[in-house]
Amino acid sequence: MAESAAFLRARQALADLLSEWELCWLSWPSSNLARQLAQAPHAWFEVPVQPGPVWAQQLQAFFLSQKQEQPLLLVLEAPHDLERLRRLQQLAAPLPWLLVILLDPVGYLAPVPASGGWFQREPKEPAYAWSSWLRQFQLEFWGSFALEEPKQAAERLEAFMEGTGRRLLHLYAPPVPQPEMANRPGVRLLSKDTLESAFLEQFQVPDNARLIWCAGQPPADALLIHPEQAGSAAWGVHQAGFFPVLAMSAAMIGPALADLLPGLPPGCLVLILEAGLCWEPGQSHLSPSRLRDLALLRQVHGLALACPADVQEALQFAQMSYATQTPMAVRLTQAPAVLTGLSKSPPQAGRSHMLRPGQHAAILALGPTVYAALLAAEALSSWGLECQVWDIRFLKPLDRDALAQAALTGHLLTVEEHCLQGGLATMVLETLSQLELNAKVHHLALPATPPIENGAPAEEFGLDADGIQKAMRKLLGLVSPESFV
């Protein structure tokens, strides 16, 4: 994945400065420049360990097993590597000779002089949350220096490298000025006729938030992160005092899962892009992660999963995440962008919404399949069949009261643009079992096997109005109007 220009420039500037030093041990987890510098004839660089779930323990074991005649230089990048610094703090035996360079390519942390103070942008603003535990980490702060002033940075780096102990140096690039909220353009992606693109056209990133991008070409003001670092990046932005907005392609959920599993910050919005029936250029079959993104994200601790039926709901879910400070993933698909106005009131957290009453059966629809479910229910009424239609809204947590009410009909049909395993169908069956409720349940979903070929429409899998009403008639054993009593 391509890196943002700001990160590439900052990394190269620091690499040029480090090339003047004969360092024994260098760890730069977020960049491969350390390996490139290892080939330089005038210096000896080595990457002792690769970053992973037990990165800090590996780093400690490596360094303490050496003679410790040379310091360990650790290059961390703000904001996504701040979580690594926290992990180092948790070590039982802190590294005695540690030099930390905090590289800040996009100016996330305000520069402060070496004589005092901690990272705080303005006197009127509260100090960043991570500053308190950075003090506890017992790192001597050596000030902030601009990468645009290489001579001054080099002089400070020379003093920083001499002696022993535990030190931290902040090297930053000036932040890019952000436009006012009213003048800030929305993120644009794909065409304007899908749920996802219509949402991104209207979605605005609040001033107190930072956009983290893990899905192709990022907007100009976004931080581009590898999927494997998505969770750590969100925590880093949170520790810096901002609300993280993490935009990720559904195809990248698999690689990102290990970093997401421990949980996300208490205030965090995750935008799942390109979910469901969406193919990349030249791709012959649907990516498995697009089929199973909800099943995978269900495993993330404390993360709510919202599946909007239309653009209005998607924007309301995003606003709910800000207002409640609840980590929430909003799933956006390539379904047609219909503005149904299904609900006259804002959605409630964790609650489903009944769009149509009925006593014979209930259709539980997730995401953009809701509109097709409504059309199917209208068609079924000509058979004398009155079906409830539910906009499920939240897969996690699933609304148990709504499910209990729907189960009273005795017949449930779940509809989702997701594979059968781990999605709405699975959640409904699990919850019915826990509630000890009996109902006959049928499902409409995407097949996990065989692989879905490029361009296959939703109609092929019965996820349209005609397919839904046919599935409901089959559920009820209804062949003709006369057979229904």
CSV table of C-alpha atoms in Angstrom, one decimal:
chain,number,residue,atom,x,y,z
A,1,MET,CA,0.0,0.0,0.0
A,2,ALA,CA,1.3,3.4,-0.9
A,3,GLU,CA,2.3,5.8,2.0
A,4,SER,CA,1.3,9.4,2.2
A,5,ALA,CA,3.8,11.9,0.8
A,6,ALA,CA,4.2,13.5,4.2
A,7,PHE,CA,5.3,10.2,5.8
A,8,LEU,CA,7.7,9.4,2.9
A,9,ARG,CA,9.4,12.8,3.1
A,10,ALA,CA,9.7,12.7,6.9
A,11,ARG,CA,11.1,9.2,7.0
A,12,GLN,CA,13.7,10.0,4.3
A,13,ALA,CA,14.7,13.2,6.1
A,14,LEU,CA,15.3,11.2,9.3
A,15,ALA,CA,17.1,8.5,7.5
A,16,ASP,CA,19.5,11.1,6.0
A,17,LEU,CA,20.2,12.3,9.5
A,18,LEU,CA,20.8,8.8,10.9
A,19,SER,CA,23.1,7.8,8.1
A,20,GLU,CA,25.8,10.0,9.8
A,21,TRP,CA,25.9,7.8,12.9
A,22,GLU,CA,27.5,4.4,13.5
A,23,LEU,CA,24.7,2.9,15.6
A,24,CYS,CA,24.6,-0.7,16.6
A,25,TRP,CA,20.9,-1.3,17.3
A,26,LEU,CA,18.1,0.4,15.5
A,27,SER,CA,14.4,-0.6,15.5
A,28,TRP,CA,12.0,1.3,13.2
A,29,PRO,CA,8.8,-0.8,13.3
A,30,SER,CA,6.7,1.3,10.8
A,31,SER,CA,9.3,1.6,8.0
A,32,ASN,CA,11.7,-0.6,6.0
A,33,LEU,CA,14.3,2.2,5.9
A,34,ALA,CA,16.2,0.5,8.7
A,35,ARG,CA,16.9,-2.4,6.4
A,36,GLN,CA,18.0,-0.1,3.6
A,37,LEU,CA,20.3,1.7,6.0
A,38,ALA,CA,21.9,-1.6,7.0
A,39,GLN,CA,23.5,-1.7,3.6
A,40,ALA,CA,25.3,1.6,4.1
A,41,PRO,CA,29.1,1.1,4.4
A,42,HIS,CA,29.6,3.8,7.0
A,43,ALA,CA,27.1,2.5,9.6
A,44,TRP,CA,25.9,-0.7,11.1
A,45,PHE,CA,22.1,-1.0,11.5
A,46,GLU,CA,20.2,-4.0,12.5
A,47,VAL,CA,16.5,-4.6,13.1
A,48,PRO,CA,16.4,-6.8,16.2
A,49,VAL,CA,12.8,-7.9,16.0
A,50,GLN,CA,9.7,-7.6,13.9
A,51,PRO,CA,6.7,-5.9,15.3
A,52,GLY,CA,4.0,-8.3,16.5
A,53,PRO,CA,1.6,-8.9,19.4
A,54,VAL,CA,4.5,-9.4,21.9
A,55,TRP,CA,6.7,-6.8,20.3
A,56,ALA,CA,7.8,-5.1,23.5
A,57,GLN,CA,8.8,-8.4,25.2
A,58,GLN,CA,10.8,-9.5,22.1
A,59,LEU,CA,12.6,-6.1,22.0
A,60,GLN,CA,13.4,-6.3,25.7
A,61,ALA,CA,14.7,-9.9,25.6
A,62,PHE,CA,16.9,-9.1,22.6
A,63,PHE,CA,18.5,-6.0,24.0
A,64,LEU,CA,19.0,-7.3,27.5
A,65,SER,CA,20.8,-10.4,26.1
A,66,GLN,CA,23.4,-8.1,24.5
A,67,LYS,CA,26.4,-6.6,26.2
A,68,GLN,CA,24.6,-3.2,26.2
A,69,GLU,CA,27.7,-1.3,25.0
A,70,GLN,CA,25.6,0.6,22.6
A,71,PRO,CA,22.1,2.2,23.1
A,72,LEU,CA,19.0,1.0,21.4
A,73,LEU,CA,17.6,3.6,19.1
A,74,LEU,CA,13.8,3.2,18.7
A,75,VAL,CA,12.0,5.3,16.0
A,76,LEU,CA,8.3,5.5,16.6
A,77,GLU,CA,5.8,7.4,14.4
A,78,ALA,CA,3.0,9.6,15.7
A,79,PRO,CA,0.2,8.9,16.1
A,80,HIS,CA,-0.1,5.2,15.3
A,81,ASP,CA,3.0,4.1,17.2
A,82,LEU,CA,2.1,5.7,20.5
A,83,GLU,CA,0.5,2.4,21.5
A,84,ARG,CA,3.9,0.8,21.1
A,85,LEU,CA,5.3,3.3,23.6
A,86,ARG,CA,2.6,2.4,26.1
A,87,ARG,CA,3.5,-1.3,25.7
A,88,LEU,CA,7.1,-0.6,26.5
A,89,GLN,CA,5.9,1.2,29.6
A,90,GLN,CA,4.3,-2.1,30.8
A,91,LEU,CA,7.6,-4.0,30.8
A,92,ALA,CA,8.6,-5.4,34.2
A,93,ALA,CA,12.2,-4.4,33.7
A,94,PRO,CA,12.5,-1.1,31.7
A,95,LEU,CA,15.3,-0.9,29.1
A,96,PRO,CA,18.1,1.0,30.8
A,97,TRP,CA,19.7,2.6,27.7
A,98,LEU,CA,16.9,3.7,25.4
A,99,LEU,CA,16.8,6.5,22.9
A,100,VAL,CA,13.3,7.2,21.4
A,101,ILE,CA,12.8,9.4,18.4
A,102,LEU,CA,9.2,10.3,18.0
A,103,LEU,CA,8.7,11.1,14.3
A,104,ASP,CA,5.7,13.3,13.7
A,105,PRO,CA,5.3,13.7,9.9
A,106,VAL,CA,1.9,15.4,9.9
A,107,GLY,CA,2.2,17.6,13.0
A,108,TYR,CA,-0.2,15.6,15.2
A,109,LEU,CA,1.6,16.7,18.4
A,110,ALA,CA,2.3,20.3,19.1
A,111,PRO,CA,6.0,21.2,19.3
A,112,VAL,CA,7.4,22.3,22.7
A,113,PRO,CA,10.8,23.6,23.7
A,114,ALA,CA,13.3,21.3,25.5
A,115,SER,CA,13.2,23.5,28.6
A,116,GLY,CA,9.7,22.4,29.8
A,117,GLY,CA,6.1,21.7,29.1
A,118,TRP,CA,4.5,18.7,27.5
A,119,PHE,CA,2.7,18.3,24.2
A,120,GLN,CA,-0.1,20.8,24.4
A,121,ARG,CA,-1.2,22.8,21.3
A,122,GLU,CA,-2.8,25.9,23.0
A,123,PRO,CA,-3.0,27.1,26.7
A,124,LYS,CA,-6.8,26.9,26.4
A,125,GLU,CA,-6.8,23.3,25.3
A,126,PRO,CA,-6.3,20.4,27.7
A,127,ALA,CA,-3.0,18.5,27.6
A,128,TYR,CA,-2.9,15.3,25.5
A,129,ALA,CA,-4.0,12.3,27.5
A,130,TRP,CA,-0.8,10.3,26.8
A,131,SER,CA,1.5,12.9,28.3
A,132,SER,CA,0.9,11.7,31.9
A,133,TRP,CA,1.9,8.1,31.2
A,134,LEU,CA,4.9,9.4,29.2
A,135,ARG,CA,6.1,11.1,32.3
A,136,GLN,CA,5.6,7.8,34.2
A,137,PHE,CA,7.7,6.1,31.6
A,138,GLN,CA,10.7,8.1,32.9
A,139,LEU,CA,11.9,9.3,29.6
A,140,GLU,CA,13.9,12.5,29.7
A,141,PHE,CA,12.3,14.9,27.1
A,142,TRP,CA,14.8,16.6,24.7
A,143,GLY,CA,12.4,18.9,23.0
A,144,SER,CA,10.8,19.3,19.6
A,145,PHE,CA,12.7,20.1,16.4
A,146,ALA,CA,11.4,20.7,12.9
A,147,LEU,CA,12.5,18.4,10.1
A,148,GLU,CA,12.4,21.4,7.8
A,149,GLU,CA,15.4,22.8,9.7
A,150,PRO,CA,17.9,19.9,9.2
A,151,LYS,CA,20.9,21.8,10.6
A,152,GLN,CA,19.3,22.5,14.0
A,153,ALA,CA,17.8,19.0,14.1
A,154,ALA,CA,21.2,17.4,13.3
A,155,GLU,CA,22.8,19.5,16.1
A,156,ARG,CA,20.2,18.4,18.6
A,157,LEU,CA,20.4,14.8,17.5
A,158,GLU,CA,24.2,14.8,18.0
A,159,ALA,CA,23.7,15.8,21.7
A,160,PHE,CA,20.8,13.4,22.0
A,161,MET,CA,22.9,10.5,20.9
A,162,GLU,CA,25.7,11.1,23.5
A,163,GLY,CA,25.7,9.7,27.0
A,164,THR,CA,23.5,7.1,28.6
A,165,GLY,CA,20.0,6.9,30.0
A,166,ARG,CA,16.5,7.1,28.6
A,167,ARG,CA,15.5,10.0,26.3
A,168,LEU,CA,12.9,11.1,23.9
A,169,LEU,CA,13.3,13.5,21.0
A,170,HIS,CA,10.3,14.9,19.0
A,171,LEU,CA,11.0,15.5,15.3
A,172,TYR,CA,8.0,17.1,13.6
A,173,ALA,CA,6.7,18.6,10.4
A,174,PRO,CA,4.4,21.6,10.6
A,175,PRO,CA,0.7,20.5,10.5
A,176,VAL,CA,-1.2,21.1,7.4
A,177,PRO,CA,-3.8,23.9,8.0
A,178,GLN,CA,-7.3,22.4,8.2
A,179,PRO,CA,-10.3,24.3,6.6
A,180,GLU,CA,-13.2,25.3,8.7
A,181,MET,CA,-16.0,22.7,9.1
A,182,ALA,CA,-18.4,24.7,6.9
A,183,ASN,CA,-15.9,24.8,4.1
A,184,ARG,CA,-14.4,21.4,4.4
A,185,PRO,CA,-15.3,19.2,1.4
A,186,GLY,CA,-16.7,15.7,2.0
A,187,VAL,CA,-14.7,12.6,1.2
A,188,ARG,CA,-15.4,11.6,-2.4
A,189,LEU,CA,-15.1,8.0,-3.6
A,190,LEU,CA,-16.6,6.1,-6.5
A,191,SER,CA,-19.8,7.3,-8.1
A,192,LYS,CA,-22.6,9.1,-6.3
A,193,ASP,CA,-25.2,6.4,-6.9
A,194,THR,CA,-24.3,3.9,-4.2
A,195,LEU,CA,-24.9,3.9,-0.4
A,196,GLU,CA,-21.2,4.2,0.3
A,197,SER,CA,-20.4,7.0,-2.1
A,198,ALA,CA,-23.5,9.0,-1.2
A,199,PHE,CA,-22.5,8.7,2.5
A,200,LEU,CA,-18.9,9.8,1.8
A,201,GLU,CA,-20.1,12.7,-0.3
A,202,GLN,CA,-22.0,14.1,2.7
A,203,PHE,CA,-19.9,12.8,5.6
A,204,GLN,CA,-17.8,15.5,7.4
A,205,VAL,CA,-14.9,14.7,9.7
A,206,PRO,CA,-15.3,16.8,12.9
A,207,ASP,CA,-12.6,19.2,13.9
A,208,ASN,CA,-11.8,17.2,17.0
A,209,ALA,CA,-11.4,14.0,14.9
A,210,ARG,CA,-8.6,12.5,12.8
A,211,LEU,CA,-9.3,10.4,9.7
A,212,ILE,CA,-7.3,7.1,9.5
A,213,TRP,CA,-7.4,5.6,6.0
A,214,CYS,CA,-6.9,1.9,5.2
A,215,ALA,CA,-8.8,1.7,1.9
A,216,GLY,CA,-6.9,2.8,-1.3
A,217,GLN,CA,-6.1,6.4,-2.1
A,218,PRO,CA,-6.7,8.6,1.0
A,219,PRO,CA,-8.1,12.1,1.1
A,220,ALA,CA,-5.6,14.9,1.5
A,221,ASP,CA,-6.0,15.3,5.2
A,222,ALA,CA,-6.1,11.6,6.1
A,223,LEU,CA,-3.4,9.4,7.8
A,224,LEU,CA,-2.6,6.4,5.6
A,225,ILE,CA,-2.1,3.3,7.7
A,226,HIS,CA,-1.4,-0.4,6.9
A,227,PRO,CA,-4.4,-2.6,7.9
A,228,GLU,CA,-2.2,-4.5,10.3
A,229,GLN,CA,-1.7,-1.3,12.4
A,230,ALA,CA,-5.3,-0.1,12.3
A,231,GLY,CA,-6.1,-0.7,15.9
A,232,SER,CA,-2.8,0.7,17.2
A,233,ALA,CA,-3.4,3.8,15.0
A,234,ALA,CA,-6.8,4.4,16.5
A,235,TRP,CA,-5.4,4.1,20.0
A,236,GLY,CA,-2.6,6.5,19.1
A,237,VAL,CA,-5.0,9.1,17.8
A,238,HIS,CA,-7.1,8.6,20.9
A,239,GLN,CA,-4.1,9.0,23.2
A,240,ALA,CA,-3.3,12.3,21.3
A,241,GLY,CA,-6.7,13.7,22.4
A,242,PHE,CA,-8.6,13.2,19.1
A,243,PHE,CA,-11.6,11.1,18.1
A,244,PRO,CA,-10.4,8.5,15.6
A,245,VAL,CA,-12.4,7.8,12.4
A,246,LEU,CA,-11.0,4.7,10.9
A,247,ALA,CA,-11.9,4.0,7.2
A,248,MET,CA,-11.2,0.5,6.1
A,249,SER,CA,-12.0,-1.6,3.1
A,250,ALA,CA,-14.0,-4.8,4.0
A,251,ALA,CA,-11.3,-6.8,2.1
A,252,MET,CA,-8.7,-5.7,4.7
A,253,ILE,CA,-10.7,-6.9,7.7
A,254,GLY,CA,-8.8,-10.2,7.7
A,255,PRO,CA,-5.3,-8.7,7.9
A,256,ALA,CA,-6.4,-6.1,10.4
A,257,LEU,CA,-8.2,-8.4,12.7
A,258,ALA,CA,-5.3,-9.3,15.0
A,259,ASP,CA,-4.7,-5.6,15.8
A,260,LEU,CA,-8.5,-4.9,16.3
A,261,LEU,CA,-9.4,-7.9,18.5
A,262,PRO,CA,-8.2,-6.4,21.8
A,263,GLY,CA,-10.7,-3.6,21.3
A,264,LEU,CA,-10.8,0.0,20.1
A,265,PRO,CA,-10.8,3.3,22.1
A,266,PRO,CA,-14.0,4.3,23.9
A,267,GLY,CA,-14.7,6.9,21.3
A,268,CYS,CA,-14.0,5.5,17.8
A,269,LEU,CA,-15.9,5.3,14.5
A,270,VAL,CA,-15.0,2.6,12.0
A,271,LEU,CA,-16.3,3.0,8.4
A,272,ILE,CA,-16.4,-0.4,6.6
A,273,LEU,CA,-16.1,0.5,2.9
A,274,GLU,CA,-16.7,-1.7,-0.1
A,275,ALA,CA,-18.6,-4.3,1.8
A,276,GLY,CA,-20.8,-7.1,0.3
A,277,LEU,CA,-21.0,-7.4,-3.5
A,278,CYS,CA,-18.0,-5.2,-4.5
A,279,TRP,CA,-15.1,-6.2,-6.7
A,280,GLU,CA,-11.8,-4.6,-7.2
A,281,PRO,CA,-10.7,-4.0,-10.8
A,282,GLY,CA,-9.5,-7.2,-12.4
A,283,GLN,CA,-10.7,-9.4,-9.6
A,284,SER,CA,-12.4,-12.6,-10.9
A,285,HIS,CA,-14.2,-13.5,-7.6
A,286,LEU,CA,-15.4,-11.8,-4.5
A,287,SER,CA,-12.9,-11.4,-1.7
A,288,PRO,CA,-13.7,-13.7,1.3
A,289,SER,CA,-13.4,-10.8,3.7
A,290,ARG,CA,-16.2,-9.0,1.9
A,291,LEU,CA,-18.4,-12.0,2.5
A,292,ARG,CA,-17.5,-12.4,6.2
A,293,ASP,CA,-16.6,-8.8,7.4
A,294,LEU,CA,-19.5,-8.8,10.0
A,295,ALA,CA,-18.6,-12.3,11.2
A,296,LEU,CA,-15.0,-11.2,11.8
A,297,LEU,CA,-15.9,-7.9,13.4
A,298,ARG,CA,-18.3,-9.6,15.8
A,299,GLN,CA,-15.2,-10.9,17.6
A,300,VAL,CA,-13.8,-7.4,18.3
A,301,HIS,CA,-14.3,-6.6,22.0
A,302,GLY,CA,-16.9,-3.9,22.7
A,303,LEU,CA,-17.4,-2.9,19.1
A,304,ALA,CA,-21.0,-2.2,18.0
A,305,LEU,CA,-21.9,-3.1,14.4
A,306,ALA,CA,-24.4,-0.9,12.6
A,307,CYS,CA,-25.8,-1.6,9.2
A,308,PRO,CA,-27.7,1.4,7.7
A,309,ALA,CA,-30.6,0.9,5.4
A,310,ASP,CA,-30.0,4.3,3.6
A,311,VAL,CA,-27.8,7.3,3.6
A,312,GLN,CA,-29.7,9.1,6.3
A,313,GLU,CA,-29.3,6.2,8.7
A,314,ALA,CA,-25.6,6.0,8.0
A,315,LEU,CA,-25.1,9.6,8.8
A,316,GLN,CA,-27.1,9.3,12.0
A,317,PHE,CA,-25.1,6.3,13.1
A,318,ALA,CA,-21.9,8.3,12.6
A,319,GLN,CA,-23.3,11.1,14.7
A,320,MET,CA,-24.4,8.6,17.4
A,321,SER,CA,-20.8,7.3,17.7
A,322,TYR,CA,-19.6,10.9,18.4
A,323,ALA,CA,-22.4,11.6,20.8
A,324,THR,CA,-22.2,8.4,22.8
A,325,GLN,CA,-18.4,7.9,22.6
A,326,THR,CA,-19.1,4.3,21.7
A,327,PRO,CA,-16.8,2.3,19.4
A,328,MET,CA,-19.0,1.6,16.4
A,329,ALA,CA,-18.5,0.2,13.0
A,330,VAL,CA,-20.8,1.4,10.2
A,331,ARG,CA,-21.0,-1.0,7.2
A,332,LEU,CA,-21.3,0.7,3.8
A,333,THR,CA,-22.1,-1.3,0.6
A,334,GLN,CA,-22.4,-0.7,-3.1
A,335,ALA,CA,-26.2,-1.0,-3.0
A,336,PRO,CA,-28.1,1.8,-4.7
A,337,ALA,CA,-28.3,4.9,-2.7
A,338,VAL,CA,-32.0,5.2,-1.8
A,339,LEU,CA,-33.2,8.0,0.5
A,340,THR,CA,-36.2,6.2,1.9
A,341,GLY,CA,-37.0,8.3,4.9
A,342,LEU,CA,-38.0,5.1,6.6
A,343,SER,CA,-37.8,6.5,10.1
A,344,LYS,CA,-39.1,9.8,11.2
A,345,SER,CA,-37.1,9.8,14.4
A,346,PRO,CA,-33.3,9.2,15.0
A,347,PRO,CA,-32.3,5.7,15.7
A,348,GLN,CA,-31.7,4.5,19.2
A,349,ALA,CA,-28.5,2.8,20.1
A,350,GLY,CA,-28.8,-1.0,19.9
A,351,ARG,CA,-32.5,-0.9,18.8
A,352,SER,CA,-34.2,-2.3,15.7
A,353,HIS,CA,-37.1,-0.5,14.1
A,354,MET,CA,-40.4,-2.0,12.9
A,355,LEU,CA,-41.3,-0.5,9.6
A,356,ARG,CA,-44.5,-2.5,8.9
A,357,PRO,CA,-46.7,-4.4,11.3
A,358,GLY,CA,-48.1,-7.9,10.6
A,359,GLN,CA,-49.3,-11.0,12.3
A,360,HIS,CA,-48.4,-13.8,9.9
A,361,ALA,CA,-44.6,-13.6,9.6
A,362,ALA,CA,-41.6,-11.3,10.1
A,363,ILE,CA,-38.9,-10.2,7.7
A,364,LEU,CA,-35.7,-9.3,9.5
A,365,ALA,CA,-33.7,-7.2,7.0
A,366,LEU,CA,-30.1,-5.9,7.5
A,367,GLY,CA,-28.7,-2.9,5.7
A,368,PRO,CA,-29.8,-2.0,2.2
A,369,THR,CA,-32.0,-5.1,1.9
A,370,VAL,CA,-34.6,-3.3,4.0
A,371,TYR,CA,-36.1,-1.4,1.1
A,372,ALA,CA,-36.5,-4.7,-0.9
A,373,ALA,CA,-38.1,-6.3,2.1
A,374,LEU,CA,-40.7,-3.5,2.2
A,375,LEU,CA,-41.6,-4.0,-1.4
A,376,ALA,CA,-41.8,-7.7,-0.9
A,377,ALA,CA,-44.2,-7.3,2.0
A,378,GLU,CA,-46.4,-5.1,-0.1
A,379,ALA,CA,-46.6,-7.7,-2.8
A,380,LEU,CA,-47.3,-10.5,-0.2
A,381,SER,CA,-50.3,-8.5,1.1
A,382,SER,CA,-52.0,-9.3,-2.2
A,383,TRP,CA,-52.0,-13.0,-1.0
A,384,GLY,CA,-53.6,-11.9,2.3
A,385,LEU,CA,-50.3,-12.3,4.0
A,386,GLU,CA,-49.4,-9.5,6.4
A,387,CYS,CA,-45.7,-9.5,7.3
A,388,GLN,CA,-43.8,-7.5,9.8
A,389,VAL,CA,-40.7,-5.7,8.3
A,390,TRP,CA,-37.8,-4.9,10.6
A,391,ASP,CA,-34.9,-2.7,10.0
A,392,ILE,CA,-32.5,-4.5,12.2
A,393,ARG,CA,-29.9,-1.6,12.2
A,394,PHE,CA,-27.6,-3.2,14.8
A,395,LEU,CA,-26.2,-6.6,14.3
A,396,LYS,CA,-24.2,-6.2,17.6
A,397,PRO,CA,-25.8,-5.8,20.0
A,398,LEU,CA,-28.9,-7.5,18.5
A,399,ASP,CA,-32.2,-6.1,19.8
A,400,ARG,CA,-33.6,-9.0,21.9
A,401,ASP,CA,-37.0,-7.3,22.5
A,402,ALA,CA,-37.5,-6.8,18.8
A,403,LEU,CA,-36.6,-10.4,18.1
A,404,ALA,CA,-39.0,-11.6,20.8
A,405,GLN,CA,-41.8,-9.6,19.3
A,406,ALA,CA,-41.0,-10.9,15.7
A,407,ALA,CA,-40.8,-14.5,17.0
A,408,LEU,CA,-44.4,-14.3,18.2
A,409,THR,CA,-45.5,-14.6,14.5
A,410,GLY,CA,-43.9,-18.1,14.5
A,411,HIS,CA,-42.1,-17.5,11.1
A,412,LEU,CA,-38.9,-15.5,10.6
A,413,LEU,CA,-37.0,-14.7,7.4
A,414,THR,CA,-33.6,-13.1,7.7
A,415,VAL,CA,-32.2,-11.1,4.7
A,416,GLU,CA,-28.6,-9.9,4.5
A,417,GLU,CA,-25.9,-9.1,2.0
A,418,HIS,CA,-23.4,-11.3,3.9
A,419,CYS,CA,-22.6,-14.9,4.1
A,420,LEU,CA,-24.9,-17.2,6.2
A,421,GLN,CA,-22.2,-18.0,8.7
A,422,GLY,CA,-21.5,-15.4,11.4
A,423,GLY,CA,-24.0,-12.7,10.2
A,424,LEU,CA,-27.6,-11.9,10.9
A,425,ALA,CA,-28.8,-15.5,10.4
A,426,THR,CA,-26.4,-16.8,13.0
A,427,MET,CA,-27.1,-14.0,15.5
A,428,VAL,CA,-30.8,-14.6,15.2
A,429,LEU,CA,-30.5,-18.4,15.8
A,430,GLU,CA,-28.1,-17.9,18.7
A,431,THR,CA,-30.4,-15.3,20.4
A,432,LEU,CA,-33.5,-17.4,19.8
A,433,SER,CA,-31.8,-20.3,21.6
A,434,GLN,CA,-30.7,-18.1,24.5
A,435,LEU,CA,-34.2,-16.7,24.9
A,436,GLU,CA,-35.7,-20.2,24.5
A,437,LEU,CA,-38.0,-19.0,21.8
A,438,ASN,CA,-39.5,-21.2,19.1
A,439,ALA,CA,-40.0,-20.0,15.5
A,440,LYS,CA,-39.5,-21.4,12.1
A,441,VAL,CA,-36.6,-19.6,10.5
A,442,HIS,CA,-35.4,-19.3,6.9
A,443,HIS,CA,-32.5,-17.3,5.6
A,444,LEU,CA,-31.5,-15.3,2.5
A,445,ALA,CA,-27.8,-14.6,2.3
A,446,LEU,CA,-24.7,-14.8,0.1
A,447,PRO,CA,-23.2,-18.2,-0.4
A,448,ALA,CA,-19.8,-18.9,1.2
A,449,THR,CA,-19.1,-21.4,-1.5
A,450,PRO,CA,-18.5,-21.6,-4.4
A,451,PRO,CA,-16.8,-18.3,-4.9
A,452,ILE,CA,-19.0,-15.5,-6.3
A,453,GLU,CA,-18.0,-14.5,-9.7
A,454,ASN,CA,-17.3,-10.8,-10.7
A,455,GLY,CA,-20.5,-8.9,-11.5
A,456,ALA,CA,-23.0,-11.3,-9.9
A,457,PRO,CA,-26.1,-9.2,-9.0
A,458,ALA,CA,-28.0,-9.4,-5.7
A,459,GLU,CA,-31.0,-10.8,-7.6
A,460,GLU,CA,-29.0,-14.0,-8.3
A,461,PHE,CA,-29.1,-14.7,-4.6
A,462,GLY,CA,-32.7,-13.7,-4.0
A,463,LEU,CA,-31.8,-10.5,-2.2
A,464,ASP,CA,-34.4,-8.4,-4.2
A,465,ALA,CA,-38.1,-7.9,-3.6
A,466,ASP,CA,-39.1,-10.8,-5.9
A,467,GLY,CA,-36.6,-13.2,-4.2
A,468,ILE,CA,-37.7,-12.2,-0.7
A,469,GLN,CA,-41.4,-12.8,-1.4
A,470,LYS,CA,-40.7,-16.1,-3.0
A,471,ALA,CA,-38.7,-17.2,0.0
A,472,MET,CA,-41.5,-16.1,2.4
A,473,ARG,CA,-44.1,-18.1,0.4
A,474,LYS,CA,-41.8,-21.1,0.6
A,475,LEU,CA,-41.3,-20.6,4.4
A,476,LEU,CA,-45.1,-20.6,4.8
A,477,GLY,CA,-45.8,-23.4,2.3
A,478,LEU,CA,-47.8,-20.9,0.3
A,479,VAL,CA,-48.2,-21.9,-3.3
A,480,SER,CA,-51.3,-20.0,-4.4
A,481,PRO,CA,-53.6,-17.4,-2.8
A,482,GLU,CA,-56.2,-20.1,-2.1
A,483,SER,CA,-53.8,-22.2,0.0
A,484,PHE,CA,-53.4,-19.5,2.6
A,485,VAL,CA,-55.9,-19.5,5.4
